């Protein structure tokens, strides 16, 4: 699947954090995305309609959201039943995302390595990613460490205190709470994960980060940097991922540089910007507090020379293409939510969609050889269903 590969870049650039205080609410209202302007405007207007539905009838909204997601019943109980389609018990669908990402991005060879892997889990529950590793590498004895990500200042403290000699990771799983996608914290978390990759990821390692759409210049700058320090970076939305939410995964394969504190090559021109990036991240967290973190905005992180912040056209075009592909899918689903809400025969329509999606879940489990419950047309689960 080559369409989701973000082009590699070899342009020389400087690190320059351009900060702005957004105490003025007008700054938020006048927000202008760096790319995909039309998509952003359409999403903004559609979100307003969906928010009205959620406010007016939250119970119905939650029901529609569950029904409209094709793979919701992989992990949540089907209405009127006490069982989900998958027999793998998890409340976090990230497990199923990772199974599909492994196939989409050709990670089977990486996860099949006979040597023990050192793995860092920086996710909301740390359970799904660990379950995935234990399932796909059941014959191996890996070193797995879990970290809390709920407080950004605690996370910064954890990352800065990690020892490169004892906490160098072959694989990192990183997640940002989707509730933060529209706040400044989204960028700050992403910066911390870049710091983590620079300092603690082994050369040749793989990182998987759950993110959102790419509109901001600063977010796109971070993606640009990652394409420079990894051999391949892919932006993917697994088929099984919840279509209602603007969630994507950044899959970074084969890190090209040693951990920051251990590498002699960091001092050369090719990767010297990493030292400056680390310095700027530390300076940023010196000024951030609980009181001002919602008001500090980073408008830009890199510039290619002394006069421009523009990124290469090939790179920007690919970002806009991927935004368009995933954003259009997202818009269609949100429109479907609105249409179902307005439909006078929505109960019948939702029942039809539910049955169709249950079958999709069964087919997905069969394809990925996961144990599951089978479902008949008469809406009866097999009591003694076989494991696939």
CSV table of C-alpha atoms in Angstrom, one decimal:
chain,number,residue,atom,x,y,z
A,1,UNK,CA,0.0,0.0,0.0
A,2,UNK,CA,2.2,2.8,-1.3
A,3,UNK,CA,-0.3,5.7,-1.5
A,4,UNK,CA,0.1,6.3,2.3
A,5,UNK,CA,3.9,6.7,2.3
A,6,UNK,CA,5.0,10.2,3.1
A,7,UNK,CA,8.0,11.3,0.9
A,8,UNK,CA,11.4,11.3,2.5
A,9,UNK,CA,13.2,14.7,2.7
A,10,UNK,CA,16.8,15.7,2.6
A,11,UNK,CA,16.4,19.5,2.7
A,12,UNK,CA,18.5,21.3,5.3
A,13,UNK,CA,16.5,23.2,7.8
A,14,UNK,CA,16.7,25.1,11.1
A,15,UNK,CA,14.6,24.6,14.3
A,16,UNK,CA,12.8,27.7,15.2
A,17,UNK,CA,9.8,27.6,17.6
A,18,UNK,CA,7.4,30.5,16.8
A,19,UNK,CA,5.3,30.9,19.9
A,20,UNK,CA,2.0,32.8,20.2
A,21,UNK,CA,-0.2,33.6,23.2
A,22,UNK,CA,-3.8,33.1,22.3
A,23,UNK,CA,-5.5,34.7,25.3
A,24,UNK,CA,-7.6,36.6,22.8
A,25,UNK,CA,-10.5,34.3,21.9
A,26,UNK,CA,-10.6,36.0,18.5
A,27,UNK,CA,-7.4,34.2,17.6
A,28,UNK,CA,-9.1,30.9,18.0
A,29,UNK,CA,-12.1,32.0,15.9
A,30,UNK,CA,-9.8,33.2,13.1
A,31,UNK,CA,-7.7,30.0,13.0
A,32,UNK,CA,-6.4,29.4,9.5
A,33,UNK,CA,-5.1,25.9,8.7
A,34,UNK,CA,-1.8,25.5,6.9
A,35,UNK,CA,-3.1,22.9,4.4
A,36,UNK,CA,-6.5,21.4,3.3
A,37,UNK,CA,-8.5,24.6,3.9
A,38,UNK,CA,-11.7,23.4,2.3
A,39,UNK,CA,-11.6,20.1,4.2
A,40,UNK,CA,-11.1,21.9,7.4
A,41,UNK,CA,-14.1,24.3,6.7
A,42,UNK,CA,-16.4,21.4,5.8
A,43,UNK,CA,-15.4,19.4,8.9
A,44,UNK,CA,-15.9,22.5,11.1
A,45,UNK,CA,-19.4,23.1,9.8
A,46,UNK,CA,-20.3,19.4,9.9
A,47,UNK,CA,-19.1,19.1,13.5
A,48,UNK,CA,-21.4,21.9,14.5
A,49,UNK,CA,-24.4,20.0,13.2
A,50,UNK,CA,-23.3,16.8,14.9
A,51,UNK,CA,-22.7,18.7,18.2
A,52,UNK,CA,-26.3,19.9,18.0
A,53,UNK,CA,-27.6,16.3,17.7
A,54,UNK,CA,-25.4,15.3,20.6
A,55,UNK,CA,-26.7,18.1,22.8
A,56,UNK,CA,-30.3,17.7,21.9
A,57,UNK,CA,-30.5,13.9,22.3
A,58,UNK,CA,-27.2,12.4,23.7
A,59,UNK,CA,-28.7,8.9,24.1
A,60,UNK,CA,-29.8,8.6,20.5
A,61,UNK,CA,-26.5,10.2,19.4
A,62,UNK,CA,-24.5,7.5,21.2
A,63,UNK,CA,-26.7,4.8,19.7
A,64,UNK,CA,-26.2,6.1,16.2
A,65,UNK,CA,-22.5,6.5,16.7
A,66,UNK,CA,-22.2,2.8,17.7
A,67,UNK,CA,-24.4,1.5,14.9
A,68,UNK,CA,-22.7,3.6,12.2
A,69,UNK,CA,-19.2,2.3,13.0
A,70,UNK,CA,-18.8,-0.9,10.9
A,71,UNK,CA,-16.5,-2.7,13.4
A,72,UNK,CA,-17.9,-1.4,16.7
A,73,UNK,CA,-19.3,-4.8,17.6
A,74,UNK,CA,-15.8,-6.4,17.5
A,75,UNK,CA,-15.3,-5.2,21.0
A,76,UNK,CA,-18.6,-3.9,22.4
A,77,UNK,CA,-21.7,-6.0,23.2
A,78,UNK,CA,-24.4,-6.1,20.5
A,79,UNK,CA,-27.6,-4.5,21.7
A,80,UNK,CA,-29.9,-7.0,23.4
A,81,UNK,CA,-27.0,-9.4,23.7
A,82,UNK,CA,-24.3,-9.9,26.4
A,83,UNK,CA,-21.5,-10.6,23.9
A,84,UNK,CA,-19.4,-9.0,21.3
A,85,UNK,CA,-18.4,-10.6,18.0
A,86,UNK,CA,-14.8,-11.1,18.9
A,87,UNK,CA,-13.9,-13.3,21.9
A,88,UNK,CA,-10.8,-11.2,22.5
A,89,UNK,CA,-11.9,-9.1,25.5
A,90,UNK,CA,-10.7,-5.6,25.4
A,91,UNK,CA,-12.4,-2.2,25.9
A,92,UNK,CA,-9.8,-0.5,23.7
A,93,UNK,CA,-10.1,-1.1,20.0
A,94,UNK,CA,-6.5,-0.2,19.5
A,95,UNK,CA,-5.7,-3.9,19.6
A,96,UNK,CA,-7.6,-4.5,16.4
A,97,UNK,CA,-6.0,-1.4,14.8
A,98,UNK,CA,-2.6,-2.8,15.5
A,99,UNK,CA,-3.4,-6.2,14.0
A,100,UNK,CA,-4.4,-4.5,10.8
A,101,UNK,CA,-1.6,-2.0,10.8
A,102,UNK,CA,0.9,-4.9,10.9
A,103,UNK,CA,-0.5,-6.3,7.7
A,104,UNK,CA,-1.0,-2.9,6.0
A,105,UNK,CA,2.5,-1.6,6.7
A,106,UNK,CA,4.5,-4.8,6.3
A,107,UNK,CA,5.6,-5.1,9.9
A,108,UNK,CA,5.4,-8.9,10.1
A,109,UNK,CA,9.1,-9.3,9.6
A,110,UNK,CA,9.9,-6.7,12.3
A,111,UNK,CA,7.6,-8.4,14.9
A,112,UNK,CA,8.9,-11.9,13.8
A,113,UNK,CA,12.5,-11.1,14.8
A,114,UNK,CA,13.8,-14.0,17.0
A,115,UNK,CA,15.7,-11.6,19.3
A,116,UNK,CA,14.1,-10.2,22.4
A,117,UNK,CA,12.6,-6.8,21.8
A,118,UNK,CA,12.5,-3.8,24.2
A,119,UNK,CA,9.1,-2.2,24.0
A,120,UNK,CA,7.7,1.0,25.4
A,121,UNK,CA,3.9,1.5,25.9
A,122,UNK,CA,2.8,5.1,26.1
A,123,UNK,CA,-0.9,4.6,25.5
A,124,UNK,CA,-4.1,5.3,27.4
A,125,UNK,CA,-4.5,1.9,28.9
A,126,UNK,CA,-1.3,0.1,28.0
A,127,UNK,CA,-3.3,-3.1,27.8
A,128,UNK,CA,-4.2,-3.3,24.1
A,129,UNK,CA,-0.7,-2.7,22.8
A,130,UNK,CA,0.7,-5.2,25.3
A,131,UNK,CA,-1.9,-7.8,24.4
A,132,UNK,CA,-1.0,-7.3,20.8
A,133,UNK,CA,2.7,-7.9,21.5
A,134,UNK,CA,1.9,-11.0,23.6
A,135,UNK,CA,-0.3,-12.4,20.8
A,136,UNK,CA,2.0,-11.7,17.9
A,137,UNK,CA,5.2,-12.7,19.7
A,138,UNK,CA,3.9,-15.4,22.0
A,139,UNK,CA,7.1,-17.4,21.7
A,140,UNK,CA,9.4,-14.5,22.7
A,141,UNK,CA,10.4,-13.1,26.0
A,142,UNK,CA,10.3,-9.3,25.4
A,143,UNK,CA,11.0,-6.5,27.8
A,144,UNK,CA,7.9,-4.3,28.1
A,145,UNK,CA,7.6,-1.1,30.0
A,146,UNK,CA,4.4,0.9,30.6
A,147,UNK,CA,4.0,4.6,31.3
A,148,UNK,CA,1.1,6.9,32.3
A,149,UNK,CA,0.3,9.6,29.8
A,150,UNK,CA,-2.6,11.3,31.5
A,151,UNK,CA,-0.6,14.3,32.9
A,152,UNK,CA,1.7,15.9,30.3
A,153,UNK,CA,4.0,17.4,32.9
A,154,UNK,CA,4.5,14.0,34.5
A,155,UNK,CA,5.1,12.5,31.1
A,156,UNK,CA,7.8,15.1,30.4
A,157,UNK,CA,9.4,14.2,33.7
A,158,UNK,CA,9.3,10.5,32.9
A,159,UNK,CA,10.9,11.0,29.5
A,160,UNK,CA,13.6,13.2,30.7
A,161,UNK,CA,14.5,10.8,33.5
A,162,UNK,CA,14.7,7.7,31.3
A,163,UNK,CA,18.3,6.3,31.0
A,164,UNK,CA,19.4,5.7,27.4
A,165,UNK,CA,21.6,2.8,28.6
A,166,UNK,CA,18.8,0.9,30.2
A,167,UNK,CA,15.6,2.2,28.5
A,168,UNK,CA,16.4,2.0,24.8
A,169,UNK,CA,13.4,0.7,22.9
A,170,UNK,CA,13.2,-1.2,19.6
A,171,UNK,CA,9.4,-0.5,19.4
A,172,UNK,CA,7.3,2.4,20.8
A,173,UNK,CA,3.5,2.6,21.0
A,174,UNK,CA,2.3,6.1,21.6
A,175,UNK,CA,-1.2,7.5,21.8
A,176,UNK,CA,-2.8,10.9,22.3
A,177,UNK,CA,-6.3,11.1,23.8
A,178,UNK,CA,-8.8,12.0,21.0
A,179,UNK,CA,-10.4,14.5,23.4
A,180,UNK,CA,-7.2,16.6,23.0
A,181,UNK,CA,-7.1,16.7,19.2
A,182,UNK,CA,-8.5,20.2,19.1
A,183,UNK,CA,-6.4,21.6,21.9
A,184,UNK,CA,-2.8,22.8,22.2
A,185,UNK,CA,-2.0,19.8,24.3
A,186,UNK,CA,-2.2,17.7,21.1
A,187,UNK,CA,1.0,19.3,19.8
A,188,UNK,CA,2.8,19.3,23.1
A,189,UNK,CA,2.2,15.5,23.5
A,190,UNK,CA,3.4,15.0,20.0
A,191,UNK,CA,6.6,17.0,20.7
A,192,UNK,CA,7.2,14.9,23.8
A,193,UNK,CA,6.9,11.7,21.7
A,194,UNK,CA,9.4,13.1,19.2
A,195,UNK,CA,11.8,13.8,22.2
A,196,UNK,CA,11.2,10.2,23.3
A,197,UNK,CA,12.0,8.8,19.9
A,198,UNK,CA,15.2,10.9,19.6
A,199,UNK,CA,16.5,10.0,23.1
A,200,UNK,CA,15.2,6.4,23.7
A,201,UNK,CA,14.5,4.7,20.4
A,202,UNK,CA,17.2,2.3,19.1
A,203,UNK,CA,18.5,2.6,15.6
A,204,UNK,CA,16.4,0.4,13.3
A,205,UNK,CA,13.4,0.7,15.6
A,206,UNK,CA,9.7,1.2,14.8
A,207,UNK,CA,7.3,3.7,16.3
A,208,UNK,CA,3.5,3.8,16.0
A,209,UNK,CA,1.7,7.0,17.0
A,210,UNK,CA,-2.0,7.5,17.1
A,211,UNK,CA,-2.7,11.1,15.8
A,212,UNK,CA,-5.4,13.1,14.0
A,213,UNK,CA,-5.6,15.0,10.7
A,214,UNK,CA,-2.8,17.2,9.7
A,215,UNK,CA,-3.8,20.9,9.5
A,216,UNK,CA,-1.4,22.9,11.6
A,217,UNK,CA,2.0,24.0,10.4
A,218,UNK,CA,3.7,22.9,13.6
A,219,UNK,CA,2.1,19.4,13.4
A,220,UNK,CA,3.2,19.1,9.8
A,221,UNK,CA,6.7,20.2,10.7
A,222,UNK,CA,6.9,17.3,13.2
A,223,UNK,CA,5.9,14.9,10.4
A,224,UNK,CA,8.6,16.4,8.2
A,225,UNK,CA,11.2,15.8,10.9
A,226,UNK,CA,10.1,12.2,11.4
A,227,UNK,CA,10.5,11.5,7.6
A,228,UNK,CA,14.1,12.6,8.0
A,229,UNK,CA,15.0,10.3,10.9
A,230,UNK,CA,13.1,7.2,9.7
A,231,UNK,CA,13.6,5.3,6.5
A,232,UNK,CA,9.8,5.1,5.9
A,233,UNK,CA,6.8,7.0,7.4
A,234,UNK,CA,3.2,6.0,6.6
A,235,UNK,CA,0.0,7.7,7.5
A,236,UNK,CA,-2.8,5.1,7.8
A,237,UNK,CA,-6.3,4.6,9.0
A,238,UNK,CA,-7.0,0.9,9.5
A,239,UNK,CA,-10.3,-0.3,8.1
A,240,UNK,CA,-11.3,-1.5,11.5
A,241,UNK,CA,-10.6,1.9,13.1
A,242,UNK,CA,-13.6,3.9,14.3
A,243,UNK,CA,-14.8,5.9,11.3
A,244,UNK,CA,-16.6,8.4,13.4
A,245,UNK,CA,-13.5,9.8,15.0
A,246,UNK,CA,-10.6,11.7,13.2
A,247,UNK,CA,-8.0,9.1,14.3
A,248,UNK,CA,-5.0,8.2,12.1
A,249,UNK,CA,-1.8,6.3,12.8
A,250,UNK,CA,1.7,7.4,12.0
A,251,UNK,CA,3.8,4.3,11.4
A,252,UNK,CA,7.6,5.2,11.4
A,253,UNK,CA,9.8,2.3,10.3
A,254,UNK,CA,13.6,1.8,10.6
A,255,UNK,CA,15.0,4.7,12.6
A,256,UNK,CA,18.2,5.9,10.9
A,257,UNK,CA,20.0,7.5,13.8
A,258,UNK,CA,21.3,6.3,17.1
A,259,UNK,CA,19.6,7.6,20.4
A,260,UNK,CA,20.5,11.2,20.9
A,261,UNK,CA,22.8,10.9,23.9
A,262,UNK,CA,24.7,7.9,22.6
A,263,UNK,CA,25.4,9.0,19.0
A,264,UNK,CA,28.6,10.5,17.7
A,265,UNK,CA,26.9,11.3,14.4
A,266,UNK,CA,24.5,13.8,15.9
A,267,UNK,CA,27.2,16.4,15.7
A,268,UNK,CA,27.4,16.2,11.9
A,269,UNK,CA,25.3,18.5,9.7
A,270,UNK,CA,22.9,15.8,8.7
A,271,UNK,CA,21.3,15.4,12.1
A,272,UNK,CA,22.5,18.5,14.0
A,273,UNK,CA,19.0,19.9,14.1
A,274,UNK,CA,18.0,17.2,16.6
A,275,UNK,CA,20.2,18.8,19.3
A,276,UNK,CA,18.4,22.1,18.6
A,277,UNK,CA,15.0,20.5,18.7
A,278,UNK,CA,15.7,18.8,22.0
A,279,UNK,CA,16.9,22.1,23.5
A,280,UNK,CA,13.8,24.0,22.3
A,281,UNK,CA,11.5,21.3,23.7
A,282,UNK,CA,13.1,21.6,27.1
A,283,UNK,CA,12.9,25.4,27.0
A,284,UNK,CA,9.2,25.1,26.1
A,285,UNK,CA,8.4,23.0,29.1
A,286,UNK,CA,10.3,25.5,31.3
A,287,UNK,CA,7.7,28.1,30.5
A,288,UNK,CA,4.6,25.9,30.3
A,289,UNK,CA,2.4,25.7,33.4
A,290,UNK,CA,-1.1,24.4,34.2
A,291,UNK,CA,-2.3,28.0,34.0
A,292,UNK,CA,-0.9,28.9,30.6
A,293,UNK,CA,-0.7,25.6,28.7
A,294,UNK,CA,-4.0,26.2,26.9
A,295,UNK,CA,-2.9,29.7,25.8
A,296,UNK,CA,0.5,29.0,24.4
A,297,UNK,CA,0.4,28.1,20.7
A,298,UNK,CA,3.4,27.0,18.5
A,299,UNK,CA,2.7,28.4,15.0
A,300,UNK,CA,5.8,26.9,13.5
A,301,UNK,CA,8.8,24.7,14.4
A,302,UNK,CA,11.1,24.6,11.4
A,303,UNK,CA,12.2,26.8,8.5
A,304,UNK,CA,14.1,25.6,5.5
A,305,UNK,CA,16.3,28.7,5.4
A,306,UNK,CA,16.5,32.2,6.9
A,307,UNK,CA,13.6,33.5,4.8
A,308,UNK,CA,10.9,30.9,4.5
A,309,UNK,CA,8.9,28.5,6.5
A,310,UNK,CA,7.5,26.8,3.4
A,311,UNK,CA,7.9,23.1,3.1
A,312,UNK,CA,8.6,21.2,-0.1
A,313,UNK,CA,5.7,21.0,-2.5
A,314,UNK,CA,5.9,17.2,-3.0
A,315,UNK,CA,5.7,16.8,0.8
A,316,UNK,CA,2.8,19.2,1.2
A,317,UNK,CA,0.9,17.7,-1.7
A,318,UNK,CA,1.1,14.2,-0.2
A,319,UNK,CA,-0.1,15.6,3.2
A,320,UNK,CA,-3.1,17.2,1.4
A,321,UNK,CA,-3.8,14.1,-0.6
A,322,UNK,CA,-3.9,11.9,2.6
A,323,UNK,CA,-6.0,14.5,4.4
A,324,UNK,CA,-8.4,14.5,1.5
A,325,UNK,CA,-8.7,10.7,1.4
A,326,UNK,CA,-9.3,10.2,5.1
A,327,UNK,CA,-11.2,13.4,5.6
A,328,UNK,CA,-13.7,12.6,2.8
A,329,UNK,CA,-14.4,9.2,4.4
A,330,UNK,CA,-14.9,11.0,7.7
A,331,UNK,CA,-17.2,13.6,6.2
A,332,UNK,CA,-19.4,10.9,4.6
A,333,UNK,CA,-19.8,9.1,7.9
A,334,UNK,CA,-20.7,12.3,9.7
A,335,UNK,CA,-23.3,13.1,7.0
A,336,UNK,CA,-24.7,9.6,7.5
A,337,UNK,CA,-25.0,10.3,11.3
A,338,UNK,CA,-27.0,13.5,10.5
A,339,UNK,CA,-29.2,11.7,7.9
A,340,UNK,CA,-30.1,8.8,10.2
A,341,UNK,CA,-31.0,11.3,13.0
A,342,UNK,CA,-33.4,13.1,10.6
A,343,UNK,CA,-34.8,9.9,9.1
A,344,UNK,CA,-38.3,9.1,10.4
A,345,UNK,CA,-37.7,5.4,9.8
A,346,UNK,CA,-34.3,5.5,11.5
A,347,UNK,CA,-35.0,2.4,13.7
A,348,UNK,CA,-35.5,0.2,10.7
A,349,UNK,CA,-32.5,1.7,9.0
A,350,UNK,CA,-30.2,1.3,12.0
A,351,UNK,CA,-31.4,-2.3,12.4
A,352,UNK,CA,-30.4,-3.1,8.8
A,353,UNK,CA,-27.0,-1.4,9.3
A,354,UNK,CA,-26.4,-3.3,12.5
A,355,UNK,CA,-27.0,-6.7,10.9
A,356,UNK,CA,-24.7,-5.7,8.0
A,357,UNK,CA,-21.9,-4.6,10.4
A,358,UNK,CA,-22.1,-7.7,12.5
A,359,UNK,CA,-21.4,-9.8,9.4
A,360,UNK,CA,-18.4,-7.5,8.6
A,361,UNK,CA,-17.1,-8.1,12.1
A,362,UNK,CA,-17.3,-11.8,11.7
A,363,UNK,CA,-15.6,-11.7,8.3
A,364,UNK,CA,-12.8,-9.5,9.7
A,365,UNK,CA,-12.2,-12.0,12.6
A,366,UNK,CA,-12.2,-14.9,10.1
A,367,UNK,CA,-9.7,-13.1,7.9
A,368,UNK,CA,-7.4,-12.4,10.8
A,369,UNK,CA,-7.9,-15.8,12.5
A,370,UNK,CA,-9.3,-14.4,15.7
A,371,UNK,CA,-11.7,-16.4,17.9
A,372,UNK,CA,-15.2,-15.1,17.5
A,373,UNK,CA,-18.9,-15.7,17.9
A,374,UNK,CA,-21.0,-16.6,14.9
A,375,UNK,CA,-24.2,-14.9,14.1
A,376,UNK,CA,-27.3,-16.3,12.3
A,377,UNK,CA,-29.8,-14.4,10.3
A,378,UNK,CA,-32.3,-15.1,13.1
A,379,UNK,CA,-30.2,-13.0,15.4
A,380,UNK,CA,-29.0,-15.9,17.5
A,381,UNK,CA,-25.5,-16.4,18.6
A,382,UNK,CA,-24.0,-19.9,18.5
A,383,UNK,CA,-23.6,-20.9,22.2
A,384,UNK,CA,-20.7,-23.2,21.3
A,385,UNK,CA,-19.1,-21.2,18.6
A,386,UNK,CA,-15.8,-22.4,17.2
A,387,UNK,CA,-12.6,-20.6,17.4
A,388,UNK,CA,-11.2,-19.6,14.1
